[in-house]
Amino acid sequence: YAKTSGRNQYQFFSKDMNRKARSRLELETRMRRALANDEFVVFYQPKVSADADKIVGAEALIRWMDPERGMISPADFIPIAEESGQIEAIGTWVLWKSCQQNKAWQDLGLNPIKVSVNVSARQFHSRTLMDSVVDVLDRTGLDPKWLELEITESMLMNDVDTAVRKMKALRDLGIGLSIDDFGTGYSSLSYLGRFPITTLKIDRAFIADVDTNPKTAEIARAIIGLSRGLNLEVVAEGAEIAAHVSFLRDNGCDTVQGFYYSRPVAAGDFEKMMRMRVMAHS
Ligand code: C2E
Ligand code: MG
Ligand code: MG
Ligand code: MG
């Protein structure tokens, strides 16, 4: 009995694996075409100053408009792009697009803002990241102070010395560096002082219940205090309701991002928001 069931289980497992491998391979192939076919779009989500409700920045978030499957979330394809190596081409495209867009907004005379671009682990470690950033800034004419890269703690921890060297070189260009999803990685606080960063971005896990859970609130306050003590800008992601925003404002968080103000939107819609003097909530 055990043997039969074992074999059945094996067959079931193997069929399942096959199906997964096939659909994954298919996704990889489609992704390769997607770049050439212009199926990727960059959406922008406002970062708003907590004290004045003004847009001070935007996070660039990629979207894949697949003609057959509709919109595919980056959570579903970025990890595959990372493993298959396509992330380098896609990441460079996002960087290029975001800087070009930001420069275009400035040329329209809109209030200048900082655009933050997510960088994946493989991209961060690639030898070409530095050259791409230099090239994009040079060719778009965007002042480096209006560009920030978002990286996560975990991609810095394998080889801290190399990571610090890389970060310093990027900072020397004049761009900002943010630690994304702060508090969820496995970095040790002792490294925080060594990283030449400009911004800490509190993960939305700490924001979701700041208004109802006193312990979460205390942790969020501690991260804000830590950022201020280290002279870093502090951004909260995932603020969804008025109570989150008022908590953050009352506790000295500079910048707030979340569905409360707006979901990520296409460039044209973002431009309309930039033309409003203050952000209404969504
Ligand atoms: P992330 O960098 O932490 O980006 C923030 C995510 O939180 C975005 O999801 C955003 O839509 C979502 N978000 C913002 N405010 C709220 C809120 O109030 N409530 C909730 N529930 N969610 C909120 P998105 O756009 O689906 O992106 C998911 C992840 O995919 C990003 O997480 C990032 O890790 C990755 N990603 C997105 N675009 C890129 C890209 O161009 N390059 C790379 N390497 N990764 C990207
Ligand atoms: Mg991010
Ligand atoms: Mg994040
Ligand atoms: Mg996140």
Short mmCIF file of C-alpha atoms and ligand atoms in Angstrom, two decimals:
data_model
loop_
_atom_site.label_atom_id
_atom_site.label_comp_id
_atom_site.label_asym_id
_atom_site.label_seq_id
_atom_site.Cartn_x
_atom_site.Cartn_y
_atom_site.Cartn_z
CA TYR A 1 0.00 0.00 0.00
CA ALA A 2 2.73 2.38 1.00
CA LYS A 3 4.58 1.61 -2.20
CA THR A 4 1.60 2.27 -4.44
CA SER A 5 0.71 5.43 -2.70
CA GLY A 6 4.34 6.48 -2.83
CA ARG A 7 4.46 5.97 -6.56
CA ASN A 8 1.19 7.77 -7.10
CA GLN A 9 2.44 10.61 -5.05
CA TYR A 10 5.59 10.69 -7.09
CA GLN A 11 3.67 10.73 -10.35
CA PHE A 12 1.39 13.44 -9.10
CA PHE A 13 4.33 15.51 -7.94
CA SER A 14 6.19 15.04 -11.17
CA LYS A 15 3.21 16.02 -13.31
CA ASP A 16 2.73 19.08 -11.20
CA MET A 17 6.40 19.99 -11.55
CA ASN A 18 6.17 19.57 -15.27
CA ARG A 19 3.22 21.85 -15.53
CA LYS A 20 4.93 24.46 -13.38
CA ALA A 21 8.15 24.26 -15.34
CA ARG A 22 6.27 24.60 -18.61
CA SER A 23 4.26 27.62 -17.58
CA ARG A 24 7.37 29.19 -16.16
CA LEU A 25 9.28 28.64 -19.37
CA GLU A 26 6.38 30.10 -21.28
CA LEU A 27 6.39 33.17 -19.06
CA GLU A 28 10.12 33.59 -19.64
CA THR A 29 9.65 33.46 -23.39
CA ARG A 30 6.76 35.91 -23.29
CA MET A 31 8.79 38.22 -21.08
CA ARG A 32 11.59 38.26 -23.60
CA ARG A 33 9.12 39.45 -26.24
CA ALA A 34 7.42 41.86 -23.87
CA LEU A 35 10.31 44.29 -23.78
CA ALA A 36 10.56 44.42 -27.57
CA ASN A 37 6.77 44.66 -27.91
CA ASP A 38 6.50 47.57 -25.52
CA GLU A 39 4.26 45.68 -23.10
CA PHE A 40 5.90 47.08 -19.97
CA VAL A 41 4.65 50.30 -18.45
CA VAL A 42 5.99 52.27 -15.51
CA PHE A 43 3.39 53.37 -12.97
CA TYR A 44 4.11 56.04 -10.38
CA GLN A 45 2.89 56.19 -6.81
CA PRO A 46 3.16 59.54 -5.01
CA LYS A 47 5.27 60.07 -1.92
CA VAL A 48 3.69 62.88 0.02
CA SER A 49 5.16 65.21 2.65
CA ALA A 50 3.38 64.39 5.88
CA ASP A 51 3.29 67.99 7.05
CA ALA A 52 2.04 69.70 3.89
CA ASP A 53 0.28 67.03 1.81
CA LYS A 54 2.51 67.89 -1.15
CA ILE A 55 3.96 65.41 -3.62
CA VAL A 56 7.70 65.26 -3.04
CA GLY A 57 8.48 62.06 -4.85
CA ALA A 58 7.26 59.00 -6.67
CA GLU A 59 8.08 55.34 -6.63
CA ALA A 60 8.39 53.86 -10.11
CA LEU A 61 6.61 50.49 -10.23
CA ILE A 62 6.66 48.35 -13.32
CA ARG A 63 3.50 46.85 -14.81
CA TRP A 64 3.25 44.25 -17.55
CA MET A 65 0.29 44.68 -19.87
CA ASP A 66 0.16 41.28 -21.51
CA PRO A 67 -2.16 41.39 -24.54
CA GLU A 68 -3.69 38.01 -23.60
CA ARG A 69 -3.42 37.84 -19.84
CA GLY A 70 -4.03 41.47 -18.94
CA MET A 71 -2.03 43.21 -16.26
CA ILE A 72 0.57 41.00 -14.59
CA SER A 73 1.84 42.04 -11.17
CA PRO A 74 5.58 42.57 -10.65
CA ALA A 75 5.36 40.26 -7.65
CA ASP A 76 4.62 37.48 -10.17
CA PHE A 77 7.23 38.19 -12.83
CA ILE A 78 10.12 40.09 -11.19
CA PRO A 79 11.33 36.99 -9.30
CA ILE A 80 11.33 35.01 -12.56
CA ALA A 81 13.08 37.82 -14.43
CA GLU A 82 15.63 37.82 -11.62
CA GLU A 83 16.31 34.10 -11.94
CA SER A 84 16.38 34.01 -15.73
CA GLY A 85 18.66 37.04 -15.95
CA GLN A 86 16.17 39.20 -17.81
CA ILE A 87 15.99 41.56 -14.86
CA GLU A 88 19.07 43.41 -16.06
CA ALA A 89 17.47 44.48 -19.34
CA ILE A 90 14.11 45.15 -17.69
CA GLY A 91 15.69 47.05 -14.81
CA THR A 92 17.72 49.22 -17.14
CA TRP A 93 14.57 49.96 -19.09
CA VAL A 94 12.71 51.05 -15.92
CA LEU A 95 15.62 53.25 -14.91
CA TRP A 96 15.75 54.85 -18.32
CA LYS A 97 11.99 55.37 -18.53
CA SER A 98 11.69 56.85 -15.03
CA CYS A 99 14.55 59.32 -15.47
CA GLN A 100 13.29 60.38 -18.87
CA GLN A 101 9.80 60.89 -17.44
CA ASN A 102 11.06 62.81 -14.44
CA LYS A 103 13.12 65.11 -16.65
CA ALA A 104 10.10 65.65 -18.92
CA TRP A 105 7.99 66.70 -15.90
CA GLN A 106 10.69 69.14 -14.85
CA ASP A 107 10.90 70.55 -18.37
CA LEU A 108 7.15 71.20 -18.18
CA GLY A 109 7.87 73.43 -15.21
CA LEU A 110 6.28 71.16 -12.62
CA ASN A 111 7.62 71.17 -9.08
CA PRO A 112 10.69 68.92 -9.18
CA ILE A 113 10.32 65.59 -7.39
CA LYS A 114 12.55 62.65 -6.63
CA VAL A 115 11.74 59.41 -8.43
CA SER A 116 12.71 56.15 -6.73
CA VAL A 117 13.52 53.08 -8.77
CA ASN A 118 13.58 49.56 -7.33
CA VAL A 119 16.76 47.62 -7.92
CA SER A 120 16.74 43.85 -7.57
CA ALA A 121 19.56 41.83 -6.03
CA ARG A 122 20.98 40.61 -9.32
CA GLN A 123 20.89 44.11 -10.76
CA PHE A 124 22.59 45.56 -7.71
CA HIS A 125 25.39 43.03 -7.95
CA SER A 126 25.82 43.27 -11.69
CA ARG A 127 28.91 45.01 -12.95
CA THR A 128 26.87 47.14 -15.33
CA LEU A 129 24.58 48.92 -12.83
CA MET A 130 26.99 51.78 -12.29
CA ASP A 131 27.48 52.32 -16.03
CA SER A 132 23.74 52.24 -16.68
CA VAL A 133 23.08 54.88 -14.04
CA VAL A 134 25.85 57.13 -15.35
CA ASP A 135 24.65 56.67 -18.91
CA VAL A 136 20.98 57.32 -18.13
CA LEU A 137 21.73 60.47 -16.10
CA ASP A 138 24.03 61.70 -18.81
CA ARG A 139 21.65 61.11 -21.67
CA THR A 140 18.47 62.33 -19.99
CA GLY A 141 20.17 65.33 -18.37
CA LEU A 142 18.39 64.59 -15.08
CA ASP A 143 20.11 66.10 -12.06
CA PRO A 144 21.22 63.07 -9.96
CA LYS A 145 19.60 64.50 -6.84
CA TRP A 146 16.19 63.69 -8.32
CA LEU A 147 16.96 59.98 -8.60
CA GLU A 148 16.94 57.45 -5.79
CA LEU A 149 17.47 53.71 -5.88
CA GLU A 150 15.54 51.44 -3.52
CA ILE A 151 17.43 48.37 -2.38
CA THR A 152 16.61 45.82 0.29
CA GLU A 153 18.67 44.86 3.32
CA SER A 154 19.01 41.22 2.35
CA MET A 155 20.88 42.00 -0.87
CA LEU A 156 23.57 43.81 1.11
CA MET A 157 24.33 41.19 3.69
CA ASN A 158 26.22 38.47 1.79
CA ASP A 159 29.27 40.58 1.32
CA VAL A 160 28.93 43.78 3.30
CA ASP A 161 32.27 45.29 2.26
CA THR A 162 31.55 44.95 -1.44
CA ALA A 163 28.04 46.26 -0.95
CA VAL A 164 29.31 49.31 0.93
CA ARG A 165 31.87 50.02 -1.80
CA LYS A 166 29.19 49.77 -4.46
CA MET A 167 26.83 52.02 -2.52
CA LYS A 168 29.54 54.62 -2.01
CA ALA A 169 30.27 54.70 -5.73
CA LEU A 170 26.57 55.22 -6.46
CA ARG A 171 26.28 57.92 -3.81
CA ASP A 172 29.31 59.68 -5.31
CA LEU A 173 27.23 60.21 -8.43
CA GLY A 174 24.89 62.30 -6.31
CA ILE A 175 21.88 59.99 -6.31
CA GLY A 176 19.99 58.88 -3.21
CA LEU A 177 19.90 55.35 -1.79
CA SER A 178 17.00 53.98 0.18
CA ILE A 179 16.64 50.79 2.19
CA ASP A 180 13.27 49.38 1.11
CA ASP A 181 10.99 47.25 3.29
CA PHE A 182 13.08 48.17 6.32
CA GLY A 183 12.55 45.93 9.30
CA THR A 184 11.67 42.79 7.37
CA GLY A 185 15.16 41.80 6.21
CA TYR A 186 17.75 40.06 8.31
CA SER A 187 20.34 42.77 8.56
CA SER A 188 21.91 43.62 11.84
CA LEU A 189 21.43 47.14 13.11
CA SER A 190 25.17 47.41 13.50
CA TYR A 191 25.53 47.61 9.72
CA LEU A 192 23.12 50.47 9.38
CA GLY A 193 25.77 52.96 10.37
CA ARG A 194 28.11 51.64 7.70
CA PHE A 195 25.70 51.86 4.80
CA PRO A 196 26.00 55.20 2.97
CA ILE A 197 22.25 55.56 2.54
CA THR A 198 20.01 58.61 2.48
CA THR A 199 16.61 57.10 3.26
CA LEU A 200 14.92 54.40 5.31
CA LYS A 201 11.63 53.09 4.07
CA ILE A 202 9.52 51.47 6.78
CA ASP A 203 7.86 48.30 5.55
CA ARG A 204 4.12 48.37 5.32
CA ALA A 205 3.87 45.49 7.78
CA PHE A 206 4.69 48.05 10.50
CA ILE A 207 2.19 50.58 9.21
CA ALA A 208 -0.84 48.33 8.80
CA ASP A 209 -1.79 48.34 12.48
CA VAL A 210 0.07 51.32 13.98
CA ASP A 211 -3.28 52.78 14.95
CA THR A 212 -4.55 49.70 16.78
CA ASN A 213 -1.52 47.82 18.08
CA PRO A 214 0.56 49.67 20.72
CA LYS A 215 3.58 47.41 20.15
CA THR A 216 3.64 48.02 16.41
CA ALA A 217 3.25 51.71 17.12
CA GLU A 218 6.27 51.59 19.42
CA ILE A 219 8.36 49.82 16.76
CA ALA A 220 7.33 52.34 14.11
CA ARG A 221 8.25 55.19 16.48
CA ALA A 222 11.62 53.56 17.12
CA ILE A 223 12.37 53.28 13.39
CA ILE A 224 11.40 56.91 12.86
CA GLY A 225 13.61 57.93 15.80
CA LEU A 226 16.49 55.84 14.50
CA SER A 227 16.23 57.46 11.06
CA ARG A 228 16.18 60.94 12.51
CA GLY A 229 19.13 60.15 14.76
CA LEU A 230 21.10 58.90 11.76
CA ASN A 231 20.05 61.93 9.74
CA LEU A 232 18.15 59.87 7.20
CA GLU A 233 14.93 60.72 5.45
CA VAL A 234 12.20 58.36 6.63
CA VAL A 235 9.43 57.19 4.34
CA ALA A 236 6.48 55.02 5.35
CA GLU A 237 4.93 52.73 2.75
CA GLY A 238 1.45 51.28 2.86
CA ALA A 239 -0.45 54.09 4.59
CA GLU A 240 -4.04 53.21 3.74
CA ILE A 241 -6.22 55.20 6.11
CA ALA A 242 -6.31 58.61 7.78
CA ALA A 243 -5.30 57.08 11.13
CA HIS A 244 -2.04 55.78 9.62
CA VAL A 245 -1.21 59.18 8.17
CA SER A 246 -1.96 61.08 11.38
CA PHE A 247 0.11 58.63 13.41
CA LEU A 248 3.04 59.12 11.03
CA ARG A 249 2.69 62.90 10.97
CA ASP A 250 2.42 63.10 14.76
CA ASN A 251 5.49 60.94 15.17
CA GLY A 252 7.77 62.87 12.84
CA CYS A 253 7.76 60.73 9.69
CA ASP A 254 8.73 62.98 6.78
CA THR A 255 7.17 61.25 3.85
CA VAL A 256 4.17 58.99 3.39
CA GLN A 257 3.28 56.66 0.52
CA GLY A 258 0.17 54.53 0.29
CA PHE A 259 -3.29 53.93 -1.03
CA TYR A 260 -4.60 56.64 1.33
CA TYR A 261 -3.21 59.22 -1.09
CA SER A 262 -3.14 57.20 -4.28
CA ARG A 263 -2.48 53.84 -5.84
CA PRO A 264 0.31 53.66 -8.40
CA VAL A 265 -0.98 55.30 -11.59
CA ALA A 266 0.08 55.83 -15.22
CA ALA A 267 2.34 58.82 -15.97
CA GLY A 268 -0.51 60.94 -17.39
CA ASP A 269 -2.61 60.54 -14.26
CA PHE A 270 0.40 61.21 -12.09
CA GLU A 271 0.99 64.46 -13.93
CA LYS A 272 -2.59 65.54 -13.13
CA MET A 273 -1.92 64.90 -9.44
CA MET A 274 1.27 66.94 -9.65
CA ARG A 275 -0.75 69.85 -10.97
CA MET A 276 -2.93 69.90 -7.86
CA ARG A 277 -1.48 72.03 -5.10
CA VAL A 278 -2.15 69.59 -2.31
CA MET A 279 -3.02 65.93 -2.37
CA ALA A 280 -6.56 65.04 -1.57
CA HIS A 281 -6.91 61.53 -0.26
CA SER A 282 -8.20 58.88 -2.62
P1 C2E B 1 7.99 47.51 -3.16
O1 C2E B 1 9.20 48.10 -3.77
O2 C2E B 1 8.00 47.35 -1.68
O3 C2E B 1 6.79 48.46 -3.62
C1 C2E B 1 5.68 48.80 -2.85
C2 C2E B 1 4.50 47.91 -3.18
O4 C2E B 1 3.45 48.17 -2.23
C3 C2E B 1 3.87 48.17 -4.56
O5 C2E B 1 3.36 46.94 -5.05
C4 C2E B 1 2.73 49.11 -4.21
O6 C2E B 1 1.68 49.11 -5.15
C5 C2E B 1 2.28 48.53 -2.90
N1 C2E B 1 1.57 49.51 -2.07
C6 C2E B 1 1.78 50.84 -1.99
N2 C2E B 1 0.95 51.42 -1.11
C7 C2E B 1 0.18 50.42 -0.60
C8 C2E B 1 -0.88 50.39 0.37
O7 C2E B 1 -1.29 51.40 0.94
N3 C2E B 1 -1.42 49.16 0.64
C9 C2E B 1 -0.99 48.02 0.01
N4 C2E B 1 -1.59 46.88 0.33
N5 C2E B 1 0.00 48.02 -0.90
C10 C2E B 1 0.59 49.21 -1.21
P2 C2E B 1 3.64 46.45 -6.55
O8 C2E B 1 3.61 47.62 -7.47
O9 C2E B 1 2.72 45.32 -6.82
O10 C2E B 1 5.13 45.94 -6.50
C11 C2E B 1 5.50 44.82 -5.74
C12 C2E B 1 6.99 44.67 -5.66
O11 C2E B 1 7.53 44.34 -6.94
C13 C2E B 1 7.72 45.93 -5.22
O12 C2E B 1 7.66 46.08 -3.81
C14 C2E B 1 9.11 45.62 -5.73
O13 C2E B 1 9.79 44.77 -4.85
C15 C2E B 1 8.83 44.88 -7.02
N6 C2E B 1 8.94 45.80 -8.16
C16 C2E B 1 8.00 46.63 -8.69
N7 C2E B 1 8.52 47.32 -9.74
C17 C2E B 1 9.82 46.93 -9.86
C18 C2E B 1 10.89 47.29 -10.74
O14 C2E B 1 10.78 48.16 -11.64
N8 C2E B 1 12.09 46.66 -10.55
C19 C2E B 1 12.27 45.74 -9.55
N9 C2E B 1 13.47 45.16 -9.43
N10 C2E B 1 11.29 45.39 -8.70
C20 C2E B 1 10.08 45.99 -8.85
MG MG B 2 10.20 49.80 -3.40
MG MG B 3 8.76 48.58 -0.25
MG MG B 4 7.38 45.82 -0.19
#
